[in-house]
Every structure is written in C-alpha cells, then in structure tokens.
mmCIF file of C-alpha atoms and ligand atoms in Angstrom:
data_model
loop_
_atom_site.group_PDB
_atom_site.id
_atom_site.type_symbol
_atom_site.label_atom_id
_atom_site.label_comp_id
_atom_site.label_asym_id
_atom_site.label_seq_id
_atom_site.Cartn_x
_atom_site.Cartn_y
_atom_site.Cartn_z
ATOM 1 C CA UNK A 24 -2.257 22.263 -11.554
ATOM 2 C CA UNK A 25 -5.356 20.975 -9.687
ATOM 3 C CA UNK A 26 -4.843 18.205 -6.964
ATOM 4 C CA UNK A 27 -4.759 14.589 -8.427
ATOM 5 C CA UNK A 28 -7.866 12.680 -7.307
ATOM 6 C CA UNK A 29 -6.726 9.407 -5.571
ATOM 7 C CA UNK A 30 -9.165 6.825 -4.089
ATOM 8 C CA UNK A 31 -7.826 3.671 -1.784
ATOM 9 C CA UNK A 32 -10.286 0.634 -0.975
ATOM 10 C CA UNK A 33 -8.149 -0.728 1.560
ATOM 11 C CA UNK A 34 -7.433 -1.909 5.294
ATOM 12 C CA UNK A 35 -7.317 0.081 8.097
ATOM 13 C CA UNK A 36 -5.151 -1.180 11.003
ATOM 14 C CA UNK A 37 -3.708 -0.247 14.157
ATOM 15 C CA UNK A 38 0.009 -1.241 14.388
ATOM 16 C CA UNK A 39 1.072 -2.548 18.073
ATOM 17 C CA UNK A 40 4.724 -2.269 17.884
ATOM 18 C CA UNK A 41 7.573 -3.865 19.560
ATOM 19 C CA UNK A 42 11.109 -2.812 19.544
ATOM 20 C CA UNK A 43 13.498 -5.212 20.494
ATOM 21 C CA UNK A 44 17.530 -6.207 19.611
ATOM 22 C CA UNK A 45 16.842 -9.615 19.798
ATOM 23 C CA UNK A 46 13.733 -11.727 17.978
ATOM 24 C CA UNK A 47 12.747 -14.758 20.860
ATOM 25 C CA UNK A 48 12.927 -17.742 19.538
ATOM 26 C CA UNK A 49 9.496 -20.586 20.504
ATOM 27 C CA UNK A 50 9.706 -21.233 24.214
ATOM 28 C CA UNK A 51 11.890 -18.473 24.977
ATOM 29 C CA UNK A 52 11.247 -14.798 26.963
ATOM 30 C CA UNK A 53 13.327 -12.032 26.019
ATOM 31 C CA UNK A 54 13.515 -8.094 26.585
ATOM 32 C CA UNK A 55 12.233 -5.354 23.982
ATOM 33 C CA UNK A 56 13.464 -1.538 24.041
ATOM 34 C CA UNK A 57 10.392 -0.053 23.190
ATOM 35 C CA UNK A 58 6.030 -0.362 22.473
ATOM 36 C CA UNK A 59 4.309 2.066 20.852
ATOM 37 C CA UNK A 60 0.543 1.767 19.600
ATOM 38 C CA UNK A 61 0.749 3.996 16.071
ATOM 39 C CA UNK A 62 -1.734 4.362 13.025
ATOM 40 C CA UNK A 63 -1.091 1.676 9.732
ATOM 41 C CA UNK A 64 -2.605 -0.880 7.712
ATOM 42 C CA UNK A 65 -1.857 -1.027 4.128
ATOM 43 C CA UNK A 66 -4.816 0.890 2.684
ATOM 44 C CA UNK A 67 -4.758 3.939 5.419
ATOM 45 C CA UNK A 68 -0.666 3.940 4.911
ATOM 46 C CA UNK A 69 -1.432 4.600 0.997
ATOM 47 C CA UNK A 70 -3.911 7.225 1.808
ATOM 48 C CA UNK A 71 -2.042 9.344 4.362
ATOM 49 C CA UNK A 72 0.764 9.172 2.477
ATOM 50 C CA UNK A 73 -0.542 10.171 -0.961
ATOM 51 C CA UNK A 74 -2.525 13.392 0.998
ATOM 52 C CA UNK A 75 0.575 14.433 2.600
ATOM 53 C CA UNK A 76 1.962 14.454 -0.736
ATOM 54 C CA UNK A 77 -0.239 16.827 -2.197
ATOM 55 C CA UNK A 78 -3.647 14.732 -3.280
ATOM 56 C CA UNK A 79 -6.992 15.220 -2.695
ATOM 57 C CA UNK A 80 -7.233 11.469 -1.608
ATOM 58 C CA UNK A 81 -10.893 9.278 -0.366
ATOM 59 C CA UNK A 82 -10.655 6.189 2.070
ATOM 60 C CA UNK A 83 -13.171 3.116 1.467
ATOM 61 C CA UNK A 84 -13.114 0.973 3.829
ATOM 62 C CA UNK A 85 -13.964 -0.024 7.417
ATOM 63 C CA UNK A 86 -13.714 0.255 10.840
ATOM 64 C CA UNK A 87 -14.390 -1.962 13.775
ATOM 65 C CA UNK A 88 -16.805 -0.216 16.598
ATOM 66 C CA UNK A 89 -13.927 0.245 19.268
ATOM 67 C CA UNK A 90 -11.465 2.690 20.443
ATOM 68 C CA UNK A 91 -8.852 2.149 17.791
ATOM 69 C CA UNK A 92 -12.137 2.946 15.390
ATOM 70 C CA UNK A 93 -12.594 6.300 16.332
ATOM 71 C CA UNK A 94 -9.146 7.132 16.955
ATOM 72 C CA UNK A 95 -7.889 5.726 13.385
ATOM 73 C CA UNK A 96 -11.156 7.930 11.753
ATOM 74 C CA UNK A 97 -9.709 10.732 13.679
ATOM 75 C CA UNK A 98 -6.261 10.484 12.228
ATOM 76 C CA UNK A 99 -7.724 10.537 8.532
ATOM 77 C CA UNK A 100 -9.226 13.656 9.038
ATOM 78 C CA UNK A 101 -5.968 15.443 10.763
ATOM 79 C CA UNK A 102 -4.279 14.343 7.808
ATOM 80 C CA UNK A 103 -6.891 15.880 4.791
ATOM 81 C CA UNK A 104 -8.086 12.386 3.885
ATOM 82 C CA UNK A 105 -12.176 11.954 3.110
ATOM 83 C CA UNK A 106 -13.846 9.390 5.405
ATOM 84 C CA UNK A 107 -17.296 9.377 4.098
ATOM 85 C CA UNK A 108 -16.348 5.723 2.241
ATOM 86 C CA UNK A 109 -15.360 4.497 6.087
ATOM 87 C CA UNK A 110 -18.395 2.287 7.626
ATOM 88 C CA UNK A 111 -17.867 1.627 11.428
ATOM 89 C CA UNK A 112 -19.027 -2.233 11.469
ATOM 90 C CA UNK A 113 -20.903 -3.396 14.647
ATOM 91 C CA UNK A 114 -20.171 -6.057 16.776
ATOM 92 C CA UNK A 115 -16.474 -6.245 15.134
ATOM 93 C CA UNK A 116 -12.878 -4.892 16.578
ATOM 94 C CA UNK A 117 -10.885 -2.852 13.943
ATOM 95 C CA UNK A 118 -7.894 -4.432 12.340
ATOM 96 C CA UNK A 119 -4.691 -4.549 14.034
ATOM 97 C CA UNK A 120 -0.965 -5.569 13.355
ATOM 98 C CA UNK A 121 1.630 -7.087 15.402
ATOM 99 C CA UNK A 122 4.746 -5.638 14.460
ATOM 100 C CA UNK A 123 8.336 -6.876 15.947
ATOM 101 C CA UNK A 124 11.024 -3.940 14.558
ATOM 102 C CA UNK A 125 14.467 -5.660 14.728
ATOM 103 C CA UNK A 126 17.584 -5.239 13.077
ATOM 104 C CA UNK A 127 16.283 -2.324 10.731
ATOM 105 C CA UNK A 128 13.535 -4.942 9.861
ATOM 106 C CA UNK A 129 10.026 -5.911 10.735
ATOM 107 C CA UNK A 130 7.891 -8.668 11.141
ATOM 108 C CA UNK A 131 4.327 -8.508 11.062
ATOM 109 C CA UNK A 132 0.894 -10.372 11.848
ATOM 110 C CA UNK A 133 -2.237 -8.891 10.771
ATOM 111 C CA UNK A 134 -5.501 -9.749 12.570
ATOM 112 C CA UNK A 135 -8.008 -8.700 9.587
ATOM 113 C CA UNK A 136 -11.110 -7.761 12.609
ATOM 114 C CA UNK A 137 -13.376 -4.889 10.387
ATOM 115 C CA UNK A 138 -10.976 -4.870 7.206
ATOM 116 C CA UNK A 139 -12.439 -8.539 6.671
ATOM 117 C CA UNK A 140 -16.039 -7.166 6.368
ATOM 118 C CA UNK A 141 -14.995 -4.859 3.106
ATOM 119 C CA UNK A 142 -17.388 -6.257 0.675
ATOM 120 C CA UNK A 143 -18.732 -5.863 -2.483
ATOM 121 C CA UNK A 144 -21.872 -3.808 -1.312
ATOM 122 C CA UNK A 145 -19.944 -1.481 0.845
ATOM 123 C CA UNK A 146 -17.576 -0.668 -2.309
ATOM 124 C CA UNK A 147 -20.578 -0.314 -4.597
ATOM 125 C CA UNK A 148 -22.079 2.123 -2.281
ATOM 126 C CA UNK A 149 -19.049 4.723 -3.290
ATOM 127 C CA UNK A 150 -18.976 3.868 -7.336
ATOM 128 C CA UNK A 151 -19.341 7.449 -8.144
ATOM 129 C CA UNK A 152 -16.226 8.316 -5.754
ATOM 130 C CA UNK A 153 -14.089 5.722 -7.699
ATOM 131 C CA UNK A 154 -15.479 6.658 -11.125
ATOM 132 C CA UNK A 155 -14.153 10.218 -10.565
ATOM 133 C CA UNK A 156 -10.499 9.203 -9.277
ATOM 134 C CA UNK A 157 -7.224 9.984 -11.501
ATOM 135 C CA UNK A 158 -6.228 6.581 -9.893
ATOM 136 C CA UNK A 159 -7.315 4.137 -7.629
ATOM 137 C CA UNK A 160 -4.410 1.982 -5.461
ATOM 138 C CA UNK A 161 -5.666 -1.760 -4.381
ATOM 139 C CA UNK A 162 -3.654 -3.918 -1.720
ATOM 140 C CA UNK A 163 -4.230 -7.391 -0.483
ATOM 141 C CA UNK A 164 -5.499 -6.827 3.207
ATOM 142 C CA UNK A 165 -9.165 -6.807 2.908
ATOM 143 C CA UNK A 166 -11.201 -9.668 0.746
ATOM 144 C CA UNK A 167 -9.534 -10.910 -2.469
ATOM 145 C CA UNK A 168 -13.544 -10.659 -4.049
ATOM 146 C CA UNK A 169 -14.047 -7.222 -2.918
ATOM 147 C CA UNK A 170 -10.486 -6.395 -5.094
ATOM 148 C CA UNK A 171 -11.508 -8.768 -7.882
ATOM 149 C CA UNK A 172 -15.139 -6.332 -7.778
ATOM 150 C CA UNK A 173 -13.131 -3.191 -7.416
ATOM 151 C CA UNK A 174 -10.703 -4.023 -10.420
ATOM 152 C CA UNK A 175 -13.997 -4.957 -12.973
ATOM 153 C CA UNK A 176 -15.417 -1.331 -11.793
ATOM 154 C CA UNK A 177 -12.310 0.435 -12.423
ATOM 155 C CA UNK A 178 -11.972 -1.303 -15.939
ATOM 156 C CA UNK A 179 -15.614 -0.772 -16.781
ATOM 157 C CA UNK A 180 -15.307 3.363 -15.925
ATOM 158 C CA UNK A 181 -11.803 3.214 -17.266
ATOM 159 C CA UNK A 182 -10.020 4.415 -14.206
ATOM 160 C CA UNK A 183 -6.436 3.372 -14.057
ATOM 161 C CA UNK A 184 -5.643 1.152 -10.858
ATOM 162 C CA UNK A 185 -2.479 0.021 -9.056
ATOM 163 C CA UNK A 186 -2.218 -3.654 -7.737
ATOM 164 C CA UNK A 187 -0.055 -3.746 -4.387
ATOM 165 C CA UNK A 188 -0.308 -7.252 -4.227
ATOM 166 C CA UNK A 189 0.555 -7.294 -0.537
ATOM 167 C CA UNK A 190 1.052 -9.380 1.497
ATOM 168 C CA UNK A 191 0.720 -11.643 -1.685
ATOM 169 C CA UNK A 192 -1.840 -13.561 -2.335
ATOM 170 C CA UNK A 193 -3.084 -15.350 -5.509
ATOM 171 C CA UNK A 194 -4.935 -13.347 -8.487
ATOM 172 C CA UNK A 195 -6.236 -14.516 -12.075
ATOM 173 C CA UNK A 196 -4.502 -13.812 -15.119
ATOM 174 C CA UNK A 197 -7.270 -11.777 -16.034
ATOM 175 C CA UNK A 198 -7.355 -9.181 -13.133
ATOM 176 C CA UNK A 199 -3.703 -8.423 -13.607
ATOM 177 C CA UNK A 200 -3.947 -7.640 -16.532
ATOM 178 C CA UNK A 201 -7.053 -5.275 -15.889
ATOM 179 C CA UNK A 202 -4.011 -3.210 -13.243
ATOM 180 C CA UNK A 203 -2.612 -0.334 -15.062
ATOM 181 C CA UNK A 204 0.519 -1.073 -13.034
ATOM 182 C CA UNK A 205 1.328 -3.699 -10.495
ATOM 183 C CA UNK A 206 3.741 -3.218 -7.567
ATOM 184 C CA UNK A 207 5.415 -6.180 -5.551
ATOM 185 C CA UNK A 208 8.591 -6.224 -3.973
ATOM 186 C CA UNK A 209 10.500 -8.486 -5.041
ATOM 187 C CA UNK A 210 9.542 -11.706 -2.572
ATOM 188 C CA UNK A 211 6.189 -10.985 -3.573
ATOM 189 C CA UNK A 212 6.929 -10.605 -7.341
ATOM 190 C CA UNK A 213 8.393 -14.289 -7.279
ATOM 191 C CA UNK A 214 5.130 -15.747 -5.553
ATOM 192 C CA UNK A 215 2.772 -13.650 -7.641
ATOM 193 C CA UNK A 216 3.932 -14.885 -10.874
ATOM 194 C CA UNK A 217 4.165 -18.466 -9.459
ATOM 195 C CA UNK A 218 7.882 -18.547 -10.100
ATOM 196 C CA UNK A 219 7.376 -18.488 -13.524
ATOM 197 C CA UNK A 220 9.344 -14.672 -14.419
ATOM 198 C CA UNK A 221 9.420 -16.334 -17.963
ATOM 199 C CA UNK A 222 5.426 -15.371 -17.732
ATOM 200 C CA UNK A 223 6.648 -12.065 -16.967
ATOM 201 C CA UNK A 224 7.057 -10.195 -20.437
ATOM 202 C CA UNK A 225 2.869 -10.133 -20.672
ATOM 203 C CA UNK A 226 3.647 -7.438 -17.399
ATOM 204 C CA UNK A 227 6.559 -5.468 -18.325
ATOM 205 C CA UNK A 228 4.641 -2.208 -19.289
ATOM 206 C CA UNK A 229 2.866 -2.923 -15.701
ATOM 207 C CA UNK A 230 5.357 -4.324 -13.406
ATOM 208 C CA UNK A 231 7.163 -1.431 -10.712
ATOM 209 C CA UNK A 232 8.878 -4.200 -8.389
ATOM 210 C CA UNK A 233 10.296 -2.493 -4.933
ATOM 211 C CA UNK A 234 13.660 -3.900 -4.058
ATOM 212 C CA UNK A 235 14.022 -2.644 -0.677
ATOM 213 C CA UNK A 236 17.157 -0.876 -0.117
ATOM 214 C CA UNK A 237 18.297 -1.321 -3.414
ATOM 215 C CA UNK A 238 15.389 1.102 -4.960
ATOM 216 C CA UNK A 239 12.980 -0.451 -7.384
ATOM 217 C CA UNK A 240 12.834 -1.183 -10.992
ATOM 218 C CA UNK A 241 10.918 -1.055 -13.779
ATOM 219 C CA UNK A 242 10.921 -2.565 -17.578
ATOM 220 C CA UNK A 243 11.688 0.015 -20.922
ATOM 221 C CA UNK A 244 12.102 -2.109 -23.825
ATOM 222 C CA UNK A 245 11.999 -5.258 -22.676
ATOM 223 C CA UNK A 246 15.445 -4.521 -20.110
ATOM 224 C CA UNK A 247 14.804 -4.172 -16.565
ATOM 225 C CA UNK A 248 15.823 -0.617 -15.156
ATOM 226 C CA UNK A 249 16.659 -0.364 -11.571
ATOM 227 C CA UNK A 250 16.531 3.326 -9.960
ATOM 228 C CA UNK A 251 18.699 3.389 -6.577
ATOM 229 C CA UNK A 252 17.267 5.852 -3.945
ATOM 230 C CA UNK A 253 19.335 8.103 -1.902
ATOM 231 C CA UNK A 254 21.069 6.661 1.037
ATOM 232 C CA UNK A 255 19.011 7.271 4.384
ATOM 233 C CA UNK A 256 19.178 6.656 7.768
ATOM 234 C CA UNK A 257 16.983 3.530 8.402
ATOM 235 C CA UNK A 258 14.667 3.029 11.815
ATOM 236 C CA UNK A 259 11.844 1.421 10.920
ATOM 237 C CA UNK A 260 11.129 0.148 7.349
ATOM 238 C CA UNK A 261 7.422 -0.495 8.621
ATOM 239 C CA UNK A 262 5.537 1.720 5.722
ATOM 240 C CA UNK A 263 8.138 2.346 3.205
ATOM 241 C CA UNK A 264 6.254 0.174 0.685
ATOM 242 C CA UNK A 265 3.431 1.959 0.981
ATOM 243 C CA UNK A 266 4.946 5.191 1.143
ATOM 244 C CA UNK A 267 6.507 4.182 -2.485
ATOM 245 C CA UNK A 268 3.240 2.472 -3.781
ATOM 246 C CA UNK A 269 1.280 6.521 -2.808
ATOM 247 C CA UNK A 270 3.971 8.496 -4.321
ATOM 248 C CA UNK A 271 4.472 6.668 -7.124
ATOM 249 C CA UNK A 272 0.260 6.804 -7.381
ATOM 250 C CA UNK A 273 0.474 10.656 -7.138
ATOM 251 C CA UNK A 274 3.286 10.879 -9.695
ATOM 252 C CA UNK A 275 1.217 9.540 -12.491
ATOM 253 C CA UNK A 276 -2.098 10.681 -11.593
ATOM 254 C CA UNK A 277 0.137 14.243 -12.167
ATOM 255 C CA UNK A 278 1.143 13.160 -15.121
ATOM 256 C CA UNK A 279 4.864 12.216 -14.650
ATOM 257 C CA UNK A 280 7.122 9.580 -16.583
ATOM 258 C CA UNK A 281 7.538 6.119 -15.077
ATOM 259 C CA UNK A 282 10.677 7.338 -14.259
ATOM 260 C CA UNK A 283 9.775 10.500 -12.519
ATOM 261 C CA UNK A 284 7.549 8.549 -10.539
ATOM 262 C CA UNK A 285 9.940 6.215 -9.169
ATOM 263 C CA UNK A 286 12.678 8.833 -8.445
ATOM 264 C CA UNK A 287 10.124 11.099 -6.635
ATOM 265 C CA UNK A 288 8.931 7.196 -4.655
ATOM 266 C CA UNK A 289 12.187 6.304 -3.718
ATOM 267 C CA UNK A 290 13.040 9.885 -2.341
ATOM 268 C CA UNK A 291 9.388 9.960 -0.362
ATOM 269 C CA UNK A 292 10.344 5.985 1.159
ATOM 270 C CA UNK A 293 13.195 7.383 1.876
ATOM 271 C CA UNK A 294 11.779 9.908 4.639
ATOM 272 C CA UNK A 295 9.832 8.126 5.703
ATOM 273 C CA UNK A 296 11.917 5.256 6.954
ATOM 274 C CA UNK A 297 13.670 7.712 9.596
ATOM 275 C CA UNK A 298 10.849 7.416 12.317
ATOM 276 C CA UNK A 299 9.525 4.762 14.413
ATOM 277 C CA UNK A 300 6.008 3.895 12.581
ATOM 278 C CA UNK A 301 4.455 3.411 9.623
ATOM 279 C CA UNK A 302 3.199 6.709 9.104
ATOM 280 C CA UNK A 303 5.254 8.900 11.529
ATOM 281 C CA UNK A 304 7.545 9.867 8.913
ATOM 282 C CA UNK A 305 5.377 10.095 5.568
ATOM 283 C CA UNK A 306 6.662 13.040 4.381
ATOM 284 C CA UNK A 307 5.063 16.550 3.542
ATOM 285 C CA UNK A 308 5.262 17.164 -0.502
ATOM 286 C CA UNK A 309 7.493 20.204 0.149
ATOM 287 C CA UNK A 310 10.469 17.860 2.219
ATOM 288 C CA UNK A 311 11.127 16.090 -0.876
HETATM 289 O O1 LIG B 408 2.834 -2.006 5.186
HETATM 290 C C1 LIG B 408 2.897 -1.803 6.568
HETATM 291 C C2 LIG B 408 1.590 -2.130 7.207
HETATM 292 O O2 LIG B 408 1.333 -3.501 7.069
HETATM 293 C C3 LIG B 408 1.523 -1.856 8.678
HETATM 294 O O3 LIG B 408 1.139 -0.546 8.984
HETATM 295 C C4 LIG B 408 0.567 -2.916 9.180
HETATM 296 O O4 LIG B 408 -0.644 -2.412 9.655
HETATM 297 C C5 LIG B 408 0.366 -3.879 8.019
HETATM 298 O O5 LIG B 408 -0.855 -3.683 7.416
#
C-alpha cells in the first residue's frame, strides 16, 4: 500500500513548559518541579504525528525569523515531514505556548507571533500540494480567513478535510459542512455548536468528538458510539488531541472504517501521553 498523502496548514509553536504540583493563584509565588522548552503547536503536532505514523505528510505554514524558527524547521525534517510550504516571516518571532502541566492536566496560552501571518497568499502559493493530498487536517491556531480559504480550496478540488476546531472558535454553517469530518472534544463541541446539540443531527456523519480519558465517540445511525481507549499511564496530556486528530487522519486516508480509525487514535493518544511534551511521545506506526 503506498503512503497516504497528508497535508496540514497549521501553527507552528514552541511549547515553554512548566511542571509544577501546585497552580499559583493571582498575587501569589509558588515552586514548579520542572521547565523544559519542547517542539508543539497544533498544526506541527498533527504533522509529526501523522509522519511518525507512516504518512508521507507536507507542513504549510510559518515561521518567525528567530532561534525557535530554525530549530522548529529542523525538527520537521528529523521527523520525514516536507517544509517547502514553511515561509520564515521577517521582522516576526515564531509562535510560542505557555504551558503549566499540573495534576495530569495542562493549561495553555498561545502567543500567535509568525502563525498569525498564515494568509491566504501564502496558502495559495502551495494549491497544487493540497490538491494532491488523500486529506488535509485544519485547526484553529492560525487566521480563521486563511481556514475559511483553505476549506473553499479543498471543496473546489474535492479533497476531504478534517476541522480540529481548536482552541474553538466560531465558524459558518456553511464551512462545516464543507469538513468531511469535524473533531472537538467535548468542551469545544458544546461552544462550536453554540449549545444548541439539537443542531447537531446535520453533523452526525461528520462529528468524531474526543472525550479525554473516556476515548471518543462517534454517531452510526443516529446513536452516539463511544470507543474507550486502553488504560495508560498519564504524564502529560499536552498533544494527545492532536495525536488522535493525525491518526485518525491517517486511518482514513488508508482507507479504514470510522471505527478502525478511532481504535487505532485512541491507542496512538494513548502513547503518546506517557512523556513530558507534546510530541516526545508520538508514537512510531510499529509501537501500536
Ligand atoms: O495541542 C497542544 C498544543 O497546543 C501545544 O503543543 C501548544 O503549542 C498549543 O498549540
């Protein structure tokens, strides 16, 4: 079977991470356990993941013209991932995220820097890249026009896309429906269909919702289906999401059932939750 052929337009970060047992509160000082700068953002998360999974997978995106930059380019490469849709944007410092792991859970504050600059023109520059792609996964870190302009490509070529709408933010009727499948968890399910779930049945052929440690679930005639995972040892849950979102992506671009896909999603998020970082333990395909 030849490689599935998996394009990400997407955000490139570098994650600054702080381990601590207890969260301070406003006004207060308290001690962390551990720091440790490690690759992430949403979009590059997807794309290592998906490679080390067995696709041939491209990047479009962008970089700010720092250290992090180069370093974050560098890291796509080591891990099989094509960089030629990566732009290094002047004058601009790459993205970054905050992240506080606590408690077997994060918290996290992006600072958008060169993933803000991923525009229409820099996406149209790499049509032919898209057009050729078994799938194409979208997330919500880099401009919401940019996905709206990815989304009307991918429907005009007929390339199926995933929506990761995270973190959530608001989308037209009309661009959902354009997703082949759409992917919250389940926070960002409630927000993304405006708290209306009786608006929900329009979805059910697309909706994969993520349910944390409970698995995730998807609709077969018109009853919701959850699939548990396998129990794991959890230290950092920083990644799992997007871990699922690439294995699920390289499921169906291989041609599996809904169900397949989730089972082999749920295993994949489940190795990768036993390391510290978002992509330190994004399994190889043959660990699962
Ligand atoms: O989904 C996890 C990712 O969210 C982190 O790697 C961080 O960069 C933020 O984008």
């Amino acid at each position: 079977m030849s490689k599935p052929k998996i394009t990400i337009v997407g955000s490139i970060n570098m994650d600054l991470i702080t381990v601590t047992d207890q969260v301070a509160n406003a006004g207060e000082t308290v001690a962390g356990t551990d720091f440790e700068t490690l690759f992430g953002g949403k979009g590059a998360n997807q794309a290592v993941a998906a490679s080390r999974l067995g696709a041939d997978v491209s990047m479009i995106g962008k970089v700010g013209d720092d250290a992090f930059g180069s370093e974050m380019i560098k890291n796509f490469e080591e891990n099989g991932v094509d960089t030629s849709g990566i732009a290094v944007e002047g004058k601009t410092p790459s993205g970054i995220a905050n992240i506080i792991v606590s408690d077997d859970d994060n918290r996290i504050i992006i600072i958008a820097g060169a993933n803000g600059k991923v525009d229409k023109m820099h996406v149209d520059q790499y049509t032919s890249v898209i057009k050729d792609s078994d799938m194409v996964l979208l997330q919500f870190e880099i401009p919401m026009d940019t996905i709206r302009h990815t989304l009307d490509i991918c429907k005009k070529e007929n390339v199926p896309v995933i929506i990761n709408p995270a973190p959530v933010a608001e989308l037209e009727r009309e661009y959902l429906s354009a997703a082949t499948y759409i992917t919250p968890n389940e926070h960002e399910r409630v927000r993304l269909f405006k708290m209306r779930e009786d608006g929900l049945p329009e979805y059910y052929e697309k909706l994969i919702t993520t349910q944390g440690d409970q698995g995730a679930s998807y609709f077969k005639d018109g009853r919701e289906i959850m699939i548990p995972p396998k129990s794991v040892d959890v230290v950092d849950t920083t990644g799992a999401g997007d871990t699922f979102n690439a294995a699920f992506a390289v499921g169906i671009a291989e041609g599996m059932t809904v169900e397949d896909a989730i089972y082999l999603a749920n295993d994949a998020a489940g190795l990768a939750v036993r390391k510290l970082g978002a992509q330190s333990g994004m399994p190889m395909r043959e660990e699962i």
